[in-house]
Each structure stands twice: as structure tokens, then as C-alpha cells.
Steps between C-alpha positions, in 0.01 A plus 500: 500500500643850390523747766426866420822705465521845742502751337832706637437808711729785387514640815720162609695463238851507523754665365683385205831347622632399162532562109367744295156521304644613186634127464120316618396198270129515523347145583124465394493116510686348830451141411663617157802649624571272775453168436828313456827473654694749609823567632543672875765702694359627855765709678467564902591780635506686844344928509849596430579257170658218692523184343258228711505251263329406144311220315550404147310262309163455321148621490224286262171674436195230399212540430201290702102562505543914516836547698856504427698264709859636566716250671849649551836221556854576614771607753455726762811664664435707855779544694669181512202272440459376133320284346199388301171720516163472313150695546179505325239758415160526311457804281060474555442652140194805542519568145765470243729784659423537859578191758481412873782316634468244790746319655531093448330511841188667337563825731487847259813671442426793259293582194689578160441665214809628231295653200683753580810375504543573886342374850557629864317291766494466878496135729482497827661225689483471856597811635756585180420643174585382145507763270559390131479646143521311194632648161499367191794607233425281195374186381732272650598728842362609793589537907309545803649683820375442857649741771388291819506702815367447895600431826683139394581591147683784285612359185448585099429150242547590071463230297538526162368292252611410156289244248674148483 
């Protein structure tokens, strides 16, 4: 069952924290654009730039009964742990360009919509807050940015993503 997307209040938006709108790849179709594999970098860093740690491997967009399925595979480096990581997410399709995302546990993480090309959003977890925004710089490239901040954490996660 599709959930209605929220429509995002300007008043909580945040600010832009990366790229530039001159460079925005529209994205009217989601299902379109995403589906496939894709290639990932996430860098994690601390308020001041520090290096935390990283994950590189794979993201795979499929398509199943009005979502996108993205299961993402690979290494995850923080600090001195590393090793093998994985998550899922279901991209809950409203219409062809605008999306609710839940978690693999069926909890709802954000609504999305690119058409144009850019998306800011706001989670909040617990007593932190997620805020993300998505950009979109051509048909095979695009990154999202979460600046994560609260009492337990302060940290900044870019991924980029490039088509496989």
C-alpha cells in the first residue's frame, strides 16, 4: 500500500549544504533514473572535516509492485573497525517522481521527490536530527549529504553515486 508523500514545509527546510543549482539534472521519473546498479563512496566526517571513516561498494535499485528496492553491499571503515556492511530501503513510489522512503523495518524515513533536480529533507531519530539533500548532476550521477547532529552524534555522511 502506497503511503501519501508530505508535502515539505518551507518554513523547515534546510539549508543547502552542497552543490550548485546551475548543475541540477531534473528527474521526472524516479523508477527511470534509478533502477540499476550503482557504484557508492560515503565519506565520514567529524563538524570540523575529520576523517571518521567511509564505505565503498554497491547500491542496486529494483523494481517490485510500486517501490524501488535499494539494497546497498560493502566495507565499512570507522575508526579501526572494518568490515562488511549492507542495508535496505523501499522507495514507496506516490507517483512517477515523488517517493516515500521506509526503512527495511517498514518505519518512514523521508519523502523524495528530484524533478527538480534537488531535495532537502528532515528525519528525526531519537533525540538527533538527520538533515539530508539529494542532488542530481546527470544521468548517471548523483549524491546525497546528511549532516547528523544531537546530543550523541555530530558527524556529516556524502555518498556519491556513479551508474555501474
Amino acid at each position: 500500500m502506497t503511503e501519501p508523500v508530505p508535502a515539505p514545509d518551507p518554513a523547515r527546510a534546510p539549508e543547502p549544504v552542497r552543490g550548485s543549482d546551475a548543475a541540477l539534472f531534473p528527474v521526472p521519473d524516479l523508477a527511470r533514473y534509478l533502477t540499476g546498479r550503482w557504484v557508492l563512496r560515503r565519506d565520514i566526517v567529524d563538524d570540523a572535516g575529520a576523517r571518521l571513516g567511509g564505505f565503498a561498494g554497491e547500491a542496486v535499485f529494483t523494481a517490485d509492485a510500486g517501490e524501488l528496492v535499494y539494497r546497498e553491499t560493502g566495507e565499512l571503515e570507522l575508526g579501526a573497525h572494518r568490515g562488511p556492511a549492507h542495508r535496505t530501503l523501499h522507495y514507496r513510489l506516490a507517483d512517477p517522481a515523488t517517493a516515500a522512503v521506509h526503512f527495511d523495518h517498514g518505519g518512514f524515513f523521508h519523502d523524495l521527490d528530484l524533478r527538480s533536480g534537488r531535495w532537502l529533507v528532515e528525519h528525526p531519530c531519537r533525540a538527533d536530527l538527520y538533515r539530508g539533500e539529494f542532488a542530481v548532476h546527470g544521468p548517471d550521477s548523483w549524491w546525497q549529504r546528511w549532516h547528523v547532529a544531537g546530543p550523541a552524534k555530530h558527524h556529516v555522511l556524502t555518498t556519491d553515486f556513479s551508474r555501474a
